[in-house]
Amino acid sequence: MAYWWAAKVSKTLHQTQRLAHTSGLFVLVLCFCSDQVSLLAVGLSVGVLLLLLLLGLMVYYLWRKKKSQSQYQELLSTVPSVPACSAPVILVSQCSWATPSEIPFTLPPRFTTQKHGDLESEETEEKEEVEMKMETGRDILAHRGSLSVRSWYPVGTVLAGLYSVPPLNEVVAPPPGMATRLCFSVEYRHSSEQLMVSLLRLGNLPPRFHGNVTLVELRLLPDDRRPRQAKARGTGPDPEFNDCLIFQVSGVCVPQSTLSVCVLSVEQDGKRHAVGRVLFPLEGELGQAGRVLWRDLETEDDTQCSELGDVQISLSYSPNLQRLSVAVLRARGLQLLTDTGVCVQVSLQIHTQVVKIKRSCVVKGETDPHFDHRMTFKLRSQHLDEACLRFELQQPNDIRSEPPPLLGVLVLGPFMYARGPQLQHWMDMVNTPQEPVKLWHGLCRAT
């Protein structure tokens, strides 16, 4: 019996311990759940407060905006809305126009929308009043060009005498003589470093060019590589231009520059003929800015370029064939050393490397020889800015061990090698592909 009671007591104690352990766990779970609920409640309350704050700010912003808009007043439109059935009436000052500078200006009235019946009655009254006014003012407007609306509402008058411009040939009449002359003016602005060249007109153009279009190309030598062009506004012996061309150049380089003006005559098929050229050194010529200048055109036959003599060269380039064609036509004024004759040696050079050398035939016993020798060189388009042609006029030497005596040297090429007319000749060849460009050049001494 005692054993049974002992077992019963131990079992009861074991169950009590289990129950206490379970109750502890439950308490822990309850504590944890209570913490989560409190955190959730705090988060919801904060969110609700933020939402209410944002809503309040929006309401305040809308209230301020409505209040600020109510402070402005309606502005009257400067352009009146005119009904389709009514004609605009513009008042004209009744004062006498003593001087051309007195130009009356009045503001148009503000129109309001009216009924159709009222408009008809008012229009009849206005017509009667305007007819009476027009009868009295008809003498005033008879001698002036008066603009009217619907033929009976005067707007204003234009004095044609203020806009009459005398003809250009009366303002800049050419000086006496039959030479072909160019009229232009030159002005330099130091503030913007701009050279302004105003082309006015040509005088005494040769008769064979009267029916063609006259074109002028301007360059500022020696540094300018891109020509400016101007086209005449008419044909005939005295075509007019009235163009202003601007060169951007510093004040230091202006006295060292030369303005080159080349006059061309263009036929209907596009073929160009050189009429002449003007070389205008700018040193000492900018003292009287804007004065009208007349300069005679230098034609190819009249120009003597060098003491050593001149040579006439024709150049053309074909981009498709990548071929440079050179023609040595003739020479003049050569200072011959012997009577052995004259020949021309032409060398194609890329940078410092001589690519090809060709010679013409020997012409004997003439100071003005005619060569008419043509030759071609293979030259790629990408080498046009890197290549040059060197012409050497030589006299054959009987002693082959000695170099032949040189009469003169000429170099044609881009900016890297040439300046002045030599550079211009090369650029004209590049800008007009497959078209021969012929020009006289003066010979220089070999260096």
CSV table of C-alpha atoms in Angstrom, one decimal:
chain,number,residue,atom,x,y,z
A,1,MET,CA,0.0,0.0,0.0
A,2,ALA,CA,2.8,2.3,0.9
A,3,TYR,CA,4.4,1.5,-2.5
A,4,TRP,CA,1.3,2.4,-4.3
A,5,TRP,CA,1.0,5.7,-2.6
A,6,ALA,CA,4.6,6.5,-3.4
A,7,ALA,CA,4.1,5.8,-7.1
A,8,LYS,CA,0.9,7.9,-7.1
A,9,VAL,CA,2.7,10.8,-5.5
A,10,SER,CA,5.7,10.7,-8.0
A,11,LYS,CA,3.3,10.5,-11.0
A,12,THR,CA,1.4,13.5,-9.7
A,13,LEU,CA,4.7,15.4,-9.2
A,14,HIS,CA,5.8,14.5,-12.8
A,15,GLN,CA,2.5,15.8,-14.2
A,16,THR,CA,2.8,18.9,-12.2
A,17,GLN,CA,6.3,19.6,-13.6
A,18,ARG,CA,5.1,19.1,-17.1
A,19,LEU,CA,2.2,21.4,-16.6
A,20,ALA,CA,4.4,24.1,-15.2
A,21,HIS,CA,6.8,23.8,-18.2
A,22,THR,CA,3.9,24.0,-20.7
A,23,SER,CA,2.5,27.1,-18.9
A,24,GLY,CA,5.9,28.8,-19.1
A,25,LEU,CA,6.1,28.3,-22.8
A,26,PHE,CA,2.6,29.7,-23.2
A,27,VAL,CA,3.5,32.7,-21.2
A,28,LEU,CA,6.6,33.3,-23.4
A,29,VAL,CA,4.4,33.0,-26.5
A,30,LEU,CA,1.9,35.4,-25.1
A,31,CYS,CA,4.7,37.9,-24.4
A,32,PHE,CA,6.1,37.6,-27.9
A,33,CYS,CA,2.7,38.1,-29.5
A,34,SER,CA,1.9,41.1,-27.4
A,35,ASP,CA,5.2,42.8,-28.6
A,36,GLN,CA,4.3,42.2,-32.3
A,37,VAL,CA,0.8,43.7,-31.8
A,38,SER,CA,2.2,46.7,-30.1
A,39,LEU,CA,4.8,47.3,-33.0
A,40,LEU,CA,2.0,47.0,-35.6
A,41,ALA,CA,-0.2,49.4,-33.7
A,42,VAL,CA,2.6,52.0,-33.5
A,43,GLY,CA,3.4,51.6,-37.3
A,44,LEU,CA,-0.3,52.1,-38.3
A,45,SER,CA,-0.6,55.1,-36.1
A,46,VAL,CA,2.5,56.7,-37.6
A,47,GLY,CA,1.3,56.0,-41.2
A,48,VAL,CA,-2.1,57.6,-40.4
A,49,LEU,CA,-0.4,60.7,-39.0
A,50,LEU,CA,1.8,61.1,-42.2
A,51,LEU,CA,-1.2,60.6,-44.5
A,52,LEU,CA,-3.1,63.3,-42.6
A,53,LEU,CA,-0.1,65.6,-42.7
A,54,LEU,CA,0.3,65.2,-46.5
A,55,LEU,CA,-3.5,65.8,-47.0
A,56,GLY,CA,-3.2,69.0,-45.0
A,57,LEU,CA,-0.3,70.2,-47.0
A,58,MET,CA,-2.2,69.6,-50.3
A,59,VAL,CA,-5.2,71.5,-49.0
A,60,TYR,CA,-3.0,74.4,-47.9
A,61,TYR,CA,-1.3,74.6,-51.3
A,62,LEU,CA,-4.5,74.6,-53.2
A,63,TRP,CA,-5.9,77.3,-51.0
A,64,ARG,CA,-2.8,79.5,-51.5
A,65,LYS,CA,-2.9,79.0,-55.2
A,66,LYS,CA,-6.6,80.0,-55.4
A,67,LYS,CA,-5.9,83.0,-53.3
A,68,SER,CA,-2.9,84.2,-55.4
A,69,GLN,CA,-5.0,83.9,-58.6
A,70,SER,CA,-7.8,86.0,-57.2
A,71,GLN,CA,-5.3,88.9,-56.8
A,72,TYR,CA,-4.7,89.4,-60.6
A,73,GLN,CA,-7.0,91.4,-62.8
A,74,GLU,CA,-8.0,90.6,-66.4
A,75,LEU,CA,-5.8,92.1,-69.0
A,76,LEU,CA,-7.4,93.6,-72.1
A,77,SER,CA,-6.2,92.0,-75.3
A,78,THR,CA,-4.1,94.2,-77.5
A,79,VAL,CA,-5.6,92.6,-80.6
A,80,PRO,CA,-9.3,93.3,-80.8
A,81,SER,CA,-11.6,90.5,-81.8
A,82,VAL,CA,-13.4,91.9,-84.8
A,83,PRO,CA,-16.7,90.3,-85.8
A,84,ALA,CA,-16.9,88.8,-89.2
A,85,CYS,CA,-19.7,91.1,-90.2
A,86,SER,CA,-18.1,94.4,-89.3
A,87,ALA,CA,-15.3,96.3,-91.0
A,88,PRO,CA,-12.3,97.6,-89.0
A,89,VAL,CA,-12.1,101.4,-88.7
A,90,ILE,CA,-8.7,102.9,-88.1
A,91,LEU,CA,-8.6,106.6,-87.3
A,92,VAL,CA,-6.1,108.8,-89.2
A,93,SER,CA,-4.8,112.0,-87.8
A,94,GLN,CA,-6.2,115.1,-89.4
A,95,CYS,CA,-3.1,117.2,-88.9
A,96,SER,CA,-1.1,118.5,-91.9
A,97,TRP,CA,2.1,116.6,-92.7
A,98,ALA,CA,4.6,119.4,-92.8
A,99,THR,CA,7.7,117.1,-92.8
A,100,PRO,CA,8.2,113.5,-94.0
A,101,SER,CA,9.3,112.5,-90.5
A,102,GLU,CA,5.9,113.2,-89.0
A,103,ILE,CA,4.2,109.8,-89.3
A,104,PRO,CA,0.9,109.5,-87.1
A,105,PHE,CA,0.3,106.4,-85.2
A,106,THR,CA,-3.1,105.7,-83.5
A,107,LEU,CA,-4.4,102.7,-81.5
A,108,PRO,CA,-7.4,100.9,-83.0
A,109,PRO,CA,-10.6,101.0,-80.9
A,110,ARG,CA,-11.8,98.0,-78.9
A,111,PHE,CA,-14.6,96.2,-80.7
A,112,THR,CA,-17.6,94.6,-79.0
A,113,THR,CA,-20.0,92.1,-80.4
A,114,GLN,CA,-23.3,93.6,-81.6
A,115,LYS,CA,-26.5,92.3,-83.1
A,116,HIS,CA,-26.9,92.1,-86.8
A,117,GLY,CA,-29.7,94.7,-86.9
A,118,ASP,CA,-27.7,97.3,-85.0
A,119,LEU,CA,-24.7,96.6,-87.2
A,120,GLU,CA,-26.6,97.4,-90.4
A,121,SER,CA,-27.9,100.7,-89.1
A,122,GLU,CA,-24.5,101.7,-87.8
A,123,GLU,CA,-22.8,100.7,-91.1
A,124,THR,CA,-25.1,103.0,-93.1
A,125,GLU,CA,-24.4,105.9,-90.8
A,126,GLU,CA,-20.6,105.3,-90.9
A,127,LYS,CA,-20.7,105.1,-94.7
A,128,GLU,CA,-22.3,108.6,-94.9
A,129,GLU,CA,-19.8,110.1,-92.5
A,130,VAL,CA,-16.8,108.5,-94.3
A,131,GLU,CA,-18.0,109.6,-97.7
A,132,MET,CA,-18.2,113.2,-96.4
A,133,LYS,CA,-14.7,113.0,-94.9
A,134,MET,CA,-13.3,111.4,-98.1
A,135,GLU,CA,-14.6,114.2,-100.2
A,136,THR,CA,-12.9,116.8,-98.1
A,137,GLY,CA,-9.6,114.8,-97.9
A,138,ARG,CA,-9.5,113.6,-101.5
A,139,ASP,CA,-7.2,116.4,-102.5
A,140,ILE,CA,-4.7,115.6,-99.8
A,141,LEU,CA,-4.6,111.9,-100.7
A,142,ALA,CA,-4.6,112.4,-104.4
A,143,HIS,CA,-0.9,113.0,-104.7
A,144,ARG,CA,0.2,110.3,-102.2
A,145,GLY,CA,0.0,106.5,-102.3
A,146,SER,CA,-2.8,105.9,-99.8
A,147,LEU,CA,-3.5,102.5,-98.5
A,148,SER,CA,-7.2,101.8,-97.8
A,149,VAL,CA,-9.3,99.0,-96.3
A,150,ARG,CA,-12.4,98.1,-98.4
A,151,SER,CA,-11.5,101.1,-100.6
A,152,TRP,CA,-12.9,103.7,-98.2
A,153,TYR,CA,-11.0,103.5,-94.9
A,154,PRO,CA,-7.7,105.3,-95.2
A,155,VAL,CA,-4.8,103.7,-93.2
A,156,GLY,CA,-1.8,105.9,-94.1
A,157,THR,CA,0.4,107.2,-96.8
A,158,VAL,CA,3.9,106.3,-98.1
A,159,LEU,CA,6.2,109.0,-99.4
A,160,ALA,CA,7.9,107.4,-102.4
A,161,GLY,CA,10.6,110.1,-102.5
A,162,LEU,CA,12.1,108.8,-99.2
A,163,TYR,CA,13.0,105.4,-100.8
A,164,SER,CA,14.3,106.5,-104.2
A,165,VAL,CA,17.9,105.4,-104.8
A,166,PRO,CA,19.9,106.8,-107.6
A,167,PRO,CA,21.3,104.4,-110.1
A,168,LEU,CA,24.7,102.9,-109.2
A,169,ASN,CA,26.3,104.0,-112.5
A,170,GLU,CA,25.6,107.6,-111.4
A,171,VAL,CA,27.1,107.2,-108.0
A,172,VAL,CA,30.3,105.4,-109.0
A,173,ALA,CA,30.9,106.4,-112.6
A,174,PRO,CA,34.0,104.7,-114.1
A,175,PRO,CA,37.0,106.9,-114.9
A,176,PRO,CA,37.7,107.7,-118.5
A,177,GLY,CA,39.3,105.0,-120.7
A,178,MET,CA,38.5,101.7,-122.4
A,179,ALA,CA,40.3,99.4,-119.9
A,180,THR,CA,38.2,96.8,-118.0
A,181,ARG,CA,38.0,98.1,-114.5
A,182,LEU,CA,36.6,96.8,-111.2
A,183,CYS,CA,34.9,99.0,-108.6
A,184,PHE,CA,35.1,98.0,-105.0
A,185,SER,CA,35.8,99.3,-101.5
A,186,VAL,CA,37.8,97.8,-98.5
A,187,GLU,CA,37.3,98.4,-94.8
A,188,TYR,CA,38.8,96.8,-91.8
A,189,ARG,CA,37.1,96.7,-88.4
A,190,HIS,CA,39.5,96.2,-85.6
A,191,SER,CA,36.9,95.5,-82.9
A,192,SER,CA,35.7,92.3,-84.7
A,193,GLU,CA,38.9,91.7,-86.7
A,194,GLN,CA,37.0,91.5,-90.0
A,195,LEU,CA,38.0,92.7,-93.4
A,196,MET,CA,34.9,93.8,-95.4
A,197,VAL,CA,35.2,93.9,-99.2
A,198,SER,CA,32.3,95.5,-101.0
A,199,LEU,CA,32.0,94.7,-104.7
A,200,LEU,CA,30.1,97.3,-106.6
A,201,ARG,CA,30.4,96.9,-110.4
A,202,LEU,CA,32.6,96.2,-113.4
A,203,GLY,CA,33.2,98.6,-116.2
A,204,ASN,CA,34.0,98.1,-119.9
A,205,LEU,CA,33.7,94.4,-120.0
A,206,PRO,CA,34.9,93.0,-123.4
A,207,PRO,CA,32.1,92.5,-125.9
A,208,ARG,CA,32.6,88.7,-126.2
A,209,PHE,CA,31.5,88.4,-122.5
A,210,HIS,CA,28.4,90.6,-122.6
A,211,GLY,CA,26.0,87.7,-122.8
A,212,ASN,CA,27.6,85.6,-120.2
A,213,VAL,CA,27.2,85.4,-116.4
A,214,THR,CA,30.0,87.3,-114.6
A,215,LEU,CA,31.5,85.6,-111.6
A,216,VAL,CA,34.1,87.0,-109.2
A,217,GLU,CA,36.3,84.9,-106.8
A,218,LEU,CA,38.1,86.6,-103.9
A,219,ARG,CA,41.0,85.3,-101.9
A,220,LEU,CA,43.1,86.9,-99.2
A,221,LEU,CA,46.6,85.8,-99.9
A,222,PRO,CA,48.8,84.2,-98.8
A,223,ASP,CA,46.9,82.3,-96.2
A,224,ASP,CA,43.3,82.0,-97.5
A,225,ARG,CA,42.6,78.7,-99.2
A,226,ARG,CA,38.8,79.0,-99.7
A,227,PRO,CA,37.7,81.5,-102.2
A,228,ARG,CA,34.6,83.8,-101.7
A,229,GLN,CA,32.4,84.1,-104.7
A,230,ALA,CA,30.0,86.8,-105.9
A,231,LYS,CA,27.7,86.7,-108.9
A,232,ALA,CA,26.7,89.7,-111.0
A,233,ARG,CA,23.1,90.7,-111.0
A,234,GLY,CA,23.0,91.3,-114.7
A,235,THR,CA,24.8,91.1,-118.0
A,236,GLY,CA,26.2,93.6,-120.5
A,237,PRO,CA,29.2,95.8,-120.5
A,238,ASP,CA,28.8,97.1,-116.9
A,239,PRO,CA,27.4,94.4,-114.7
A,240,GLU,CA,26.6,95.3,-111.1
A,241,PHE,CA,27.3,93.2,-107.9
A,242,ASN,CA,26.4,95.1,-104.7
A,243,ASP,CA,27.8,92.3,-102.6
A,244,CYS,CA,29.7,92.5,-99.3
A,245,LEU,CA,32.2,89.7,-98.4
A,246,ILE,CA,33.9,89.3,-95.0
A,247,PHE,CA,37.3,87.8,-94.2
A,248,GLN,CA,38.2,87.0,-90.6
A,249,VAL,CA,41.8,88.1,-90.2
A,250,SER,CA,43.8,89.5,-87.3
A,251,GLY,CA,45.1,93.0,-87.3
A,252,VAL,CA,48.7,91.8,-87.4
A,253,CYS,CA,48.2,89.8,-90.6
A,254,VAL,CA,46.2,92.4,-92.5
A,255,PRO,CA,49.2,94.6,-93.6
A,256,GLN,CA,51.0,91.5,-94.9
A,257,SER,CA,48.0,90.3,-96.9
A,258,THR,CA,47.0,90.8,-100.6
A,259,LEU,CA,43.5,90.8,-101.9
A,260,SER,CA,43.2,88.7,-105.0
A,261,VAL,CA,40.1,89.3,-107.2
A,262,CYS,CA,39.7,87.0,-110.2
A,263,VAL,CA,36.9,87.9,-112.7
A,264,LEU,CA,35.4,85.0,-114.6
A,265,SER,CA,32.9,84.8,-117.5
A,266,VAL,CA,30.6,81.7,-117.4
A,267,GLU,CA,28.8,80.5,-120.5
A,268,GLN,CA,25.5,78.8,-120.5
A,269,ASP,CA,27.1,75.3,-120.7
A,270,GLY,CA,29.2,76.1,-117.5
A,271,LYS,CA,32.5,76.7,-119.3
A,272,ARG,CA,34.5,79.4,-117.6
A,273,HIS,CA,36.8,82.0,-119.2
A,274,ALA,CA,39.2,84.2,-117.2
A,275,VAL,CA,38.6,87.9,-117.9
A,276,GLY,CA,41.3,89.3,-115.7
A,277,ARG,CA,42.6,89.7,-112.2
A,278,VAL,CA,43.3,92.4,-109.6
A,279,LEU,CA,46.0,92.1,-107.0
A,280,PHE,CA,45.4,94.7,-104.2
A,281,PRO,CA,48.1,94.8,-101.4
A,282,LEU,CA,46.4,95.9,-98.2
A,283,GLU,CA,49.5,97.6,-96.7
A,284,GLY,CA,48.9,101.3,-96.4
A,285,GLU,CA,45.5,101.1,-98.1
A,286,LEU,CA,43.2,100.9,-95.1
A,287,GLY,CA,43.7,104.5,-93.9
A,288,GLN,CA,40.6,105.8,-95.7
A,289,ALA,CA,38.0,103.1,-94.9
A,290,GLY,CA,35.1,102.7,-97.3
A,291,ARG,CA,36.4,104.8,-100.1
A,292,VAL,CA,35.5,103.7,-103.6
A,293,LEU,CA,38.4,102.2,-105.6
A,294,TRP,CA,38.8,101.6,-109.3
A,295,ARG,CA,41.5,99.1,-110.4
A,296,ASP,CA,42.3,97.9,-114.0
A,297,LEU,CA,42.0,94.2,-114.6
A,298,GLU,CA,45.3,92.5,-115.5
A,299,THR,CA,44.7,90.1,-118.4
A,300,GLU,CA,46.8,87.1,-119.2
A,301,ASP,CA,48.4,88.7,-122.2
A,302,ASP,CA,49.2,92.0,-120.5
A,303,THR,CA,50.7,90.7,-117.2
A,304,GLN,CA,54.5,90.5,-117.0
A,305,CYS,CA,55.2,88.7,-113.7
A,306,SER,CA,59.0,88.3,-113.5
A,307,GLU,CA,62.3,89.6,-114.7
A,308,LEU,CA,63.4,86.1,-115.5
A,309,GLY,CA,60.4,85.5,-117.8
A,310,ASP,CA,57.0,83.9,-117.6
A,311,VAL,CA,55.7,80.5,-118.4
A,312,GLN,CA,52.1,79.5,-119.2
A,313,ILE,CA,50.8,76.3,-117.6
A,314,SER,CA,47.6,74.4,-117.9
A,315,LEU,CA,46.5,72.0,-115.1
A,316,SER,CA,43.5,69.7,-114.8
A,317,TYR,CA,42.7,66.8,-112.5
A,318,SER,CA,40.4,63.8,-113.0
A,319,PRO,CA,39.2,62.3,-109.7
A,320,ASN,CA,37.7,59.3,-111.4
A,321,LEU,CA,40.9,58.4,-113.2
A,322,GLN,CA,43.2,59.8,-110.4
A,323,ARG,CA,45.2,61.5,-113.1
A,324,LEU,CA,46.9,64.9,-113.1
A,325,SER,CA,47.3,66.4,-116.6
A,326,VAL,CA,49.9,69.1,-117.1
A,327,ALA,CA,50.4,71.2,-120.3
A,328,VAL,CA,53.4,73.5,-120.7
A,329,LEU,CA,52.1,75.8,-123.4
A,330,ARG,CA,54.6,78.6,-123.9
A,331,ALA,CA,57.1,81.0,-122.3
A,332,ARG,CA,58.0,84.6,-122.8
A,333,GLY,CA,60.8,87.1,-121.8
A,334,LEU,CA,63.4,84.4,-121.1
A,335,GLN,CA,66.9,85.4,-120.4
A,336,LEU,CA,68.8,82.9,-122.6
A,337,LEU,CA,72.4,82.1,-121.7
A,338,THR,CA,73.3,80.1,-124.8
A,339,ASP,CA,71.8,79.3,-128.2
A,340,THR,CA,71.3,75.6,-127.4
A,341,GLY,CA,67.6,75.9,-126.9
A,342,VAL,CA,65.2,75.6,-123.9
A,343,CYS,CA,63.4,72.6,-122.4
A,344,VAL,CA,61.1,72.2,-119.3
A,345,GLN,CA,61.6,69.6,-116.6
A,346,VAL,CA,58.5,68.8,-114.6
A,347,SER,CA,58.8,66.8,-111.4
A,348,LEU,CA,56.0,65.5,-109.2
A,349,GLN,CA,56.8,65.6,-105.5
A,350,ILE,CA,55.0,64.3,-102.4
A,351,HIS,CA,56.4,65.8,-99.2
A,352,THR,CA,60.1,65.6,-99.8
A,353,GLN,CA,60.1,62.6,-102.1
A,354,VAL,CA,60.3,63.0,-105.9
A,355,VAL,CA,57.8,60.6,-107.4
A,356,LYS,CA,58.2,61.2,-111.2
A,357,ILE,CA,60.3,63.4,-113.5
A,358,LYS,CA,59.4,64.2,-117.1
A,359,ARG,CA,60.9,66.6,-119.7
A,360,SER,CA,59.6,68.4,-122.7
A,361,CYS,CA,61.2,68.7,-126.1
A,362,VAL,CA,63.9,71.2,-126.7
A,363,VAL,CA,62.9,74.4,-128.5
A,364,LYS,CA,65.9,76.3,-130.0
A,365,GLY,CA,66.7,79.9,-130.7
A,366,GLU,CA,63.7,81.7,-129.3
A,367,THR,CA,63.1,83.9,-126.2
A,368,ASP,CA,59.4,83.3,-126.5
A,369,PRO,CA,59.3,79.6,-127.2
A,370,HIS,CA,56.1,77.6,-127.8
A,371,PHE,CA,56.3,74.2,-126.2
A,372,ASP,CA,52.7,72.8,-126.3
A,373,HIS,CA,54.0,69.8,-124.4
A,374,ARG,CA,51.5,67.7,-122.4
A,375,MET,CA,52.2,65.1,-119.8
A,376,THR,CA,50.2,63.1,-117.2
A,377,PHE,CA,51.0,62.0,-113.7
A,378,LYS,CA,49.2,59.3,-111.6
A,379,LEU,CA,48.1,61.0,-108.3
A,380,ARG,CA,45.5,59.9,-105.8
A,381,SER,CA,42.9,62.3,-104.5
A,382,GLN,CA,44.1,62.0,-100.9
A,383,HIS,CA,47.5,63.3,-102.0
A,384,LEU,CA,46.3,66.5,-103.5
A,385,ASP,CA,47.1,68.4,-100.3
A,386,GLU,CA,50.5,66.8,-100.1
A,387,ALA,CA,51.9,67.0,-103.6
A,388,CYS,CA,53.3,69.7,-105.8
A,389,LEU,CA,54.7,70.3,-109.3
A,390,ARG,CA,58.1,71.8,-109.8
A,391,PHE,CA,58.9,73.3,-113.2
A,392,GLU,CA,62.5,74.0,-114.2
A,393,LEU,CA,63.4,75.8,-117.4
A,394,GLN,CA,66.8,74.5,-118.5
A,395,GLN,CA,69.2,74.9,-121.4
A,396,PRO,CA,70.9,71.7,-122.5
A,397,ASN,CA,74.6,71.5,-121.7
A,398,ASP,CA,77.1,69.9,-124.0
A,399,ILE,CA,79.0,68.6,-121.1
A,400,ARG,CA,76.8,65.9,-119.5
A,401,SER,CA,78.9,65.8,-116.3
A,402,GLU,CA,77.8,69.3,-115.5
A,403,PRO,CA,74.2,70.2,-114.5
A,404,PRO,CA,72.3,72.2,-117.1
A,405,PRO,CA,72.0,76.0,-116.4
A,406,LEU,CA,68.6,77.0,-115.0
A,407,LEU,CA,66.7,79.9,-116.4
A,408,GLY,CA,64.0,79.9,-113.7
A,409,VAL,CA,62.0,77.7,-111.4
A,410,LEU,CA,58.2,77.5,-110.7
A,411,VAL,CA,56.4,75.6,-108.0
A,412,LEU,CA,52.7,75.0,-108.1
A,413,GLY,CA,51.0,73.3,-105.2
A,414,PRO,CA,48.8,73.6,-102.1
A,415,PHE,CA,49.4,75.8,-99.1
A,416,MET,CA,52.3,73.6,-97.9
A,417,TYR,CA,54.4,74.6,-101.0
A,418,ALA,CA,53.0,77.7,-102.7
A,419,ARG,CA,51.5,81.1,-102.1
A,420,GLY,CA,49.8,83.8,-104.2
A,421,PRO,CA,48.9,83.0,-107.8
A,422,GLN,CA,50.7,79.6,-107.7
A,423,LEU,CA,48.5,78.5,-104.8
A,424,GLN,CA,45.4,80.0,-106.5
A,425,HIS,CA,46.1,78.0,-109.7
A,426,TRP,CA,46.4,74.7,-107.8
A,427,MET,CA,43.2,75.4,-105.8
A,428,ASP,CA,41.3,76.3,-109.0
A,429,MET,CA,42.4,73.0,-110.5
A,430,VAL,CA,41.1,71.1,-107.4
A,431,ASN,CA,37.8,73.0,-107.2
A,432,THR,CA,37.0,72.5,-110.9
A,433,PRO,CA,37.8,68.8,-111.7
A,434,GLN,CA,38.2,67.7,-115.3
A,435,GLU,CA,38.4,71.3,-116.5
A,436,PRO,CA,41.8,72.7,-117.6
A,437,VAL,CA,42.9,75.9,-115.7
A,438,LYS,CA,45.4,78.0,-117.7
A,439,LEU,CA,47.5,80.7,-116.2
A,440,TRP,CA,50.7,82.7,-116.6
A,441,HIS,CA,53.3,82.5,-113.8
A,442,GLY,CA,56.6,84.3,-113.2
A,443,LEU,CA,59.8,82.4,-112.9
A,444,CYS,CA,61.9,82.6,-109.7
A,445,ARG,CA,65.6,81.9,-109.1
A,446,ALA,CA,66.6,78.5,-107.9
A,447,THR,CA,67.4,78.3,-104.2
